[in-house]
Coordinates of C-alpha atoms and ligand atoms in Angstrom, one line a residue:
X1 CA -26.9 10.2 2.3
X2 CA -26.7 13.8 3.3
X3 CA -23.6 16.1 3.1
X4 CA -23.7 16.5 6.8
X5 CA -23.1 13.0 7.5
X6 CA -19.9 12.1 9.3
X7 CA -18.0 8.7 9.9
X8 CA -16.1 6.9 12.5
X9 CA -12.6 6.5 10.8
X10 CA -9.8 4.3 12.0
X11 CA -6.2 4.6 10.7
X12 CA -4.1 1.4 11.3
X13 CA -0.5 2.1 11.2
X14 CA -0.9 5.8 12.1
X15 CA 2.7 6.5 12.9
X16 CA 4.1 4.9 9.8
X17 CA 5.4 6.6 6.6
X18 CA 2.1 6.1 4.9
X19 CA 0.0 6.5 8.0
X20 CA 1.2 10.1 8.6
X21 CA 0.4 10.9 4.9
X22 CA -3.2 9.5 5.4
X23 CA -3.8 11.9 8.2
X24 CA -2.5 14.8 6.4
X25 CA -4.7 13.9 3.4
X26 CA -7.8 13.3 5.5
X27 CA -7.1 16.8 7.0
X28 CA -6.4 18.4 3.6
X29 CA -9.6 16.9 2.0
X30 CA -11.6 17.9 5.0
X31 CA -12.8 14.3 5.2
X32 CA -16.2 14.0 7.2
X33 CA -14.8 12.6 10.5
X34 CA -17.1 12.0 13.5
X35 CA -14.5 10.2 15.6
X36 CA -10.8 9.3 14.7
X37 CA -9.2 6.3 16.1
X38 CA -5.4 6.0 15.6
X39 CA -4.1 2.4 15.8
X40 CA -0.9 0.7 15.4
X41 CA 1.1 -2.5 16.1
X42 CA 2.2 -3.0 19.7
X43 CA 5.5 -1.5 19.0
X44 CA 4.2 2.1 18.2
X45 CA 1.2 2.0 20.6
X46 CA 1.3 5.0 23.2
X47 CA 2.7 7.5 20.8
X48 CA 0.9 10.7 20.6
X49 CA -0.1 12.2 17.3
X50 CA -1.6 15.7 16.4
X51 CA -4.6 15.9 14.3
X52 CA -6.7 19.1 13.5
X53 CA -5.5 20.7 16.7
X54 CA -6.0 17.7 19.0
X55 CA -3.6 15.1 20.5
X56 CA -4.4 11.5 19.9
X57 CA -2.8 8.6 21.7
X58 CA -2.1 5.7 19.4
X59 CA -3.6 2.5 20.6
X60 CA -2.7 -1.1 19.8
X61 CA -5.0 -2.5 17.2
X62 CA -7.2 -5.6 18.3
X63 CA -10.3 -6.9 16.8
X64 CA -12.4 -5.0 19.3
X65 CA -10.8 -1.7 18.4
X66 CA -13.0 -1.8 15.2
X67 CA -16.4 -1.9 17.1
X68 CA -18.3 1.2 15.7
X69 CA -15.8 2.1 13.0
X70 CA -17.3 2.9 9.7
X71 CA -14.0 3.2 7.6
X72 CA -10.8 1.7 8.4
X73 CA -7.6 2.7 6.5
X74 CA -5.0 0.0 6.9
X75 CA -1.2 0.5 6.3
X76 CA 0.6 -1.5 8.9
X77 CA 2.1 -4.3 6.8
X78 CA 0.4 -7.4 5.3
X79 CA 0.4 -9.4 8.3
X80 CA -1.6 -6.9 10.4
X81 CA -4.0 -6.6 7.6
X82 CA -4.3 -10.3 7.1
X83 CA -5.1 -10.7 10.9
X84 CA -7.3 -7.6 11.6
X85 CA -9.0 -6.6 8.2
X86 CA -11.5 -9.5 8.4
X87 CA -12.2 -8.7 12.2
X88 CA -13.0 -5.0 11.2
X89 CA -15.3 -6.1 8.5
X90 CA -17.0 -8.5 10.8
X91 CA -17.7 -5.5 13.1
X92 CA -19.3 -3.5 10.2
X93 CA -16.3 -1.4 9.0
X94 CA -15.4 -1.1 5.4
X95 CA -11.5 -1.5 4.9
X96 CA -9.4 0.2 2.5
X97 CA -6.2 -1.8 2.7
X98 CA -2.9 -0.5 1.6
X99 CA -0.7 -3.7 1.6
X100 CA -0.4 -6.5 -0.8
X101 CA -2.5 -8.9 1.4
X102 CA -5.7 -8.9 -0.6
X103 CA -4.8 -7.1 -3.9
X104 CA -5.1 -10.2 -6.0
X105 CA -8.0 -11.8 -4.1
X106 CA -10.9 -12.0 -6.7
X107 CA -13.4 -10.8 -4.1
X108 CA -11.6 -7.7 -3.5
X109 CA -11.6 -4.8 -5.7
X110 CA -8.3 -3.2 -6.5
X111 CA -8.8 0.5 -7.4
X112 CA -7.2 3.6 -8.8
X113 CA -10.4 5.9 -8.8
X114 CA -9.2 7.6 -12.1
X115 CA -9.1 4.2 -13.8
X116 CA -11.8 1.9 -12.3
X117 CA -13.7 3.7 -9.6
X118 CA -16.9 1.6 -10.4
X119 CA -15.1 -1.6 -9.0
X120 CA -15.5 -0.1 -5.4
X121 CA -19.3 -0.9 -5.8
X122 CA -18.6 -4.7 -5.9
X123 CA -16.7 -4.7 -2.5
X124 CA -17.5 -7.3 0.2
X125 CA -16.0 -5.2 3.0
X126 CA -12.4 -4.9 1.7
X127 CA -11.0 -2.6 -1.1
X128 CA -7.4 -3.0 -1.8
X129 CA -5.1 0.0 -2.7
X130 CA -2.5 -1.0 -5.3
X131 CA 1.1 -0.9 -5.2
X132 CA 2.7 2.7 -5.4
X133 CA 4.6 1.9 -8.6
X134 CA 1.4 0.3 -10.3
X135 CA -0.9 3.2 -9.3
X136 CA 1.0 5.9 -11.1
X137 CA 1.6 3.8 -14.2
X138 CA -1.9 2.8 -14.6
X139 CA -3.2 6.4 -13.9
X140 CA -0.8 7.5 -16.8
X141 CA -1.8 4.7 -19.2
X142 CA -5.6 4.7 -18.7
X143 CA -6.2 7.4 -21.5
X144 CA -3.7 5.5 -23.7
X145 CA -5.8 2.3 -23.3
X146 CA -9.2 4.1 -23.9
X147 CA -8.2 5.9 -27.0
X148 CA -5.6 3.8 -28.8
X149 CA -5.8 0.3 -27.2
X150 CA -2.8 -1.0 -25.2
X151 CA -1.2 -4.4 -25.9
X152 CA 2.2 -4.3 -24.1
X153 CA 4.0 -2.4 -21.3
X154 CA 7.7 -2.8 -20.4
X155 CA 8.5 -0.6 -17.2
X156 CA 11.7 0.1 -15.2
X157 CA 11.3 1.8 -12.0
X158 CA 13.5 4.2 -10.1
X159 CA 12.1 4.0 -6.6
X160 CA 12.5 6.2 -3.5
X161 CA 13.4 4.7 -0.1
X162 CA 10.3 5.9 1.7
X163 CA 8.3 3.1 0.1
X164 CA 10.3 0.7 2.5
X165 CA 9.3 3.0 5.5
X166 CA 10.8 5.5 7.9
X167 CA 13.5 3.1 8.9
X168 CA 14.7 2.9 5.3
X169 CA 14.6 6.7 5.1
X170 CA 16.8 6.9 8.3
X171 CA 19.2 4.2 6.7
X172 CA 19.7 6.3 3.6
X173 CA 20.3 9.6 5.8
X174 CA 22.8 7.8 8.1
X175 CA 24.8 6.0 5.3
X176 CA 25.0 9.2 3.3
X177 CA 26.3 11.1 6.3
X178 CA 28.8 8.2 7.1
X179 CA 30.0 8.2 3.5
X180 CA 30.6 11.9 3.3
X181 CA 32.4 11.9 6.5
X182 CA 34.7 9.2 5.5
X183 CA 33.3 6.6 7.9
X184 CA 32.2 3.0 7.6
X185 CA 28.7 2.5 6.1
X186 CA 26.3 0.2 7.8
X187 CA 23.7 -1.6 5.8
X188 CA 21.1 -3.3 7.9
X189 CA 17.7 -3.0 6.3
X190 CA 17.7 -2.7 2.6
X191 CA 16.9 -4.2 0.0
X192 CA 14.5 -6.2 2.3
X193 CA 14.2 -6.2 6.0
X194 CA 15.1 -9.5 7.5
X195 CA 16.9 -10.9 4.5
X196 CA 20.2 -12.8 4.6
X197 CA 22.2 -9.9 2.9
X198 CA 21.9 -6.2 3.0
X199 CA 23.5 -3.7 0.6
X200 CA 24.1 0.1 0.9
X201 CA 21.5 2.2 -0.8
X202 CA 23.6 5.6 -0.4
X203 CA 25.3 6.4 -3.7
X204 CA 24.1 3.1 -5.0
X205 CA 21.2 1.4 -7.0
X206 CA 19.6 -1.9 -6.0
X207 CA 17.8 -3.8 -8.4
X208 CA 15.7 -5.6 -5.8
X209 CA 12.6 -4.4 -4.2
X210 CA 10.7 -7.0 -2.1
X211 CA 11.5 -10.8 -2.2
X212 CA 12.4 -12.7 -5.1
X213 CA 9.9 -15.3 -6.5
X214 CA 10.7 -18.7 -8.1
X215 CA 10.6 -17.1 -11.7
X216 CA 13.5 -14.7 -11.1
X217 CA 11.2 -11.6 -10.7
X218 CA 11.0 -9.8 -7.4
X219 CA 7.6 -9.7 -5.6
X220 CA 7.5 -5.9 -6.4
X221 CA 7.9 -6.6 -10.0
X222 CA 5.1 -9.3 -10.1
X223 CA 2.8 -6.9 -8.2
X224 CA 3.2 -4.4 -11.0
X225 CA 2.5 -7.0 -13.6
X226 CA -0.5 -8.7 -12.0
X227 CA -2.1 -5.6 -10.5
X228 CA -1.9 -3.7 -13.9
X229 CA -3.9 -6.5 -15.7
X230 CA -6.5 -6.6 -12.8
X231 CA -7.1 -2.8 -12.6
X232 CA -7.0 -2.2 -16.4
X233 CA -9.5 -5.2 -16.7
X234 CA -7.4 -7.0 -19.5
X235 CA -5.2 -10.2 -18.8
X236 CA -4.0 -10.1 -22.3
X237 CA -1.9 -7.0 -21.9
X238 CA 1.8 -8.1 -21.9
X239 CA 3.5 -6.6 -18.9
X240 CA 7.2 -6.9 -17.7
X241 CA 8.8 -4.8 -15.0
X242 CA 12.3 -4.4 -13.5
X243 CA 12.1 -2.6 -10.2
X244 CA 15.0 -0.6 -8.8
X245 CA 15.6 1.3 -5.5
X246 CA 17.6 4.6 -5.7
X247 CA 19.0 6.9 -3.1
X248 CA 16.5 9.6 -2.9
X249 CA 13.6 9.9 -0.3
X250 CA 10.3 10.5 -2.0
X251 CA 8.6 9.9 -5.3
X252 CA 9.1 7.1 -7.7
X253 CA 10.0 7.6 -11.4
X254 CA 9.3 5.1 -14.2
X255 CA 10.5 4.6 -17.8
X256 CA 7.6 3.0 -19.4
X257 CA 7.5 1.6 -22.9
X258 CA 4.1 0.9 -24.4
X259 CA 2.7 -0.5 -27.5
X260 CA -0.8 0.5 -28.8
X261 CA -3.2 -1.5 -31.0
X262 CA -4.2 1.4 -33.2
X263 CA -1.9 2.2 -36.3
X264 CA -0.7 5.6 -37.0
X265 CA -0.8 7.2 -33.5
X266 CA 1.5 10.3 -33.1
X267 CA 3.4 11.4 -29.9
X268 CA 1.4 14.5 -30.2
X269 CA -2.0 12.5 -30.0
X270 CA -0.6 10.6 -27.0
X271 CA 0.5 13.8 -25.3
X272 CA -2.9 15.3 -25.9
X273 CA -4.7 12.2 -24.5
X274 CA -2.4 12.1 -21.4
X275 CA -3.0 16.0 -20.8
X276 CA -6.7 15.3 -20.6
X277 CA -6.5 12.4 -18.2
X278 CA -8.0 12.9 -14.6
X279 CA -5.3 13.2 -12.0
X280 CA -2.4 13.3 -14.5
X281 CA -0.3 16.3 -15.3
X282 CA 1.7 16.6 -18.7
X283 CA 5.0 18.2 -18.2
X284 CA 6.6 17.7 -21.6
X285 CA 8.7 20.4 -23.1
X286 CA 12.1 19.2 -24.1
X287 CA 12.9 22.5 -25.8
X288 CA 12.6 24.2 -22.5
X289 CA 13.9 21.2 -20.4
X290 CA 10.5 20.6 -18.9
X291 CA 9.9 17.2 -17.4
X292 CA 9.0 15.8 -14.0
X293 CA 11.5 14.7 -11.4
X294 CA 11.0 13.0 -7.9
X295 CA 11.8 16.3 -6.3
X296 CA 9.4 18.2 -8.4
X297 CA 6.6 15.7 -7.7
X298 CA 7.1 15.3 -4.1
X299 CA 4.3 16.7 -1.9
X300 CA 1.8 16.8 -4.8
X301 CA -1.1 14.5 -5.3
X302 CA -0.9 14.1 -9.0
X303 CA 0.8 11.8 -11.5
X304 CA 3.2 13.7 -13.8
X305 CA 4.3 12.5 -17.2
X306 CA 6.9 13.8 -19.6
X307 CA 9.5 12.6 -22.2
X308 CA 6.7 11.2 -24.5
X309 CA 8.2 10.1 -27.7
X310 CA 7.7 7.5 -30.4
X311 CA 9.8 4.5 -30.6
X312 CA 12.3 4.6 -33.6
X313 CA 11.6 1.1 -34.6
X314 CA 8.2 0.0 -33.6
X315 CA 5.5 2.2 -35.2
X316 CA 3.1 1.3 -32.4
X317 CA 5.7 1.8 -29.7
X318 CA 6.0 4.8 -27.3
X319 CA 8.2 5.9 -24.4
X320 CA 7.0 7.8 -21.4
X321 CA 8.5 9.1 -18.1
X322 CA 6.1 8.9 -15.1
X323 CA 6.7 10.4 -11.8
X324 CA 4.5 10.6 -8.6
X325 CA 4.8 11.0 -4.8
X326 CA 4.8 7.4 -3.7
X327 CA 3.3 8.1 -0.2
X328 CA 0.5 10.3 -1.7
X329 CA -1.0 9.2 -4.9
X330 CA 1.0 5.9 -4.5
X331 CA -0.5 5.2 -1.1
X332 CA -2.3 7.7 1.3
X333 CA -3.9 10.0 -1.3
X334 CA -5.4 7.1 -3.4
X335 CA -6.7 5.5 -0.2
X336 CA -8.5 8.5 1.0
X337 CA -9.9 9.0 -2.6
X338 CA -11.3 5.4 -2.3
X339 CA -12.9 6.4 1.2
X340 CA -14.4 9.5 -0.5
X341 CA -15.9 7.4 -3.3
X342 CA -17.4 5.1 -0.9
X343 CA -19.2 8.0 0.9
X344 CA -20.0 10.0 -2.5
X345 CA -21.5 6.9 -4.0
X346 CA -23.2 5.4 -1.0
X347 CA -21.4 2.3 -1.4
X348 CA -20.4 1.9 2.3
X349 CA -23.4 -0.3 3.2
X350 CA -24.4 -3.0 0.9
Ligands
L14_401 O1 3.4 -3.3 -1.9 O2 9.7 -1.4 -0.4 O3 2.4 -1.7 -1.1 O4 9.2 0.5 -1.5 C1 5.2 -0.8 -1.8 C2 6.5 -0.2 -1.5 C3 5.8 -3.0 -0.6 C4 7.1 -2.5 -0.3 C5 3.4 -2.4 -1.3 C6 8.9 -0.7 -1.1 C7 4.9 -1.9 -0.9 C8 7.6 -1.3 -1.3

């Protein structure tokens, strides 16, 4: 492969919250694009989108859309990916899928490049982009696993509304405005679109992201649990999660408790390990009130970690605070990193 090589790239879900960030990331990284194809569901077809000084008309995605496409980035919901990712692969495209449709499929690599880039080589046409909350957590925990061994992870999340899409962002805006104006608040979307009940997100906290499973966990929580084991290549890690939606627009925060295998590890050693990790920035200086927040992390591509401290009772336990932009590293940025890796390592064709 030569560095001048260029690729036909399709973005499916180009007008969505993540799709817009995919285009921004492709532009920012100057991805070698020959032709760009912007696709969507029927609902958004016909919209105009600017990219690198040109206007593109978004087209409804059909199986035939993928003729001649080299790389297809999907973020238009699980049902679109289920219907069309195999059609894209059939026509020779490699799919990077940012939905939960294929993540736990044993034939599909689930990849955070800083953690398990080499898994991309095993793809059969589809590579899955993990859940946003999972991505930032495993990026922060990878150096902990490598240096000290990781036996247990207990996480509670503080998640932004943009993960649920542009309509959820609108809902938070409208509810906030209504509340501050002393008007009635309408809840029509969150916690889950199409569910029987909806609760206000403005000035609230909702302990439900995605649908409930029979075991009492939500699907978002089970995604964090199952995806962490798959990406970190260790089914024996004990993982539990509580996922909560909060009323801010962008970036997820997480309170993470871990237990390491090694004895005698200090908080200073953990900080040092995390400060060296690829794609991770240590922001941890309590004396000067330095720690990451959703506002400080928004618009940035890294994962930010602070508040690292040793548990007071368990000698092998540590607490961390992990924050990242859910639409960038949690979605678009990670997907484009996977595409870059496919190109750089010559893994597009088998
Ligand atoms: O699994 O509602 O990729 O914030 C992550 C964001 C599912 C929805 C996924 C949300 C999505 C979730």
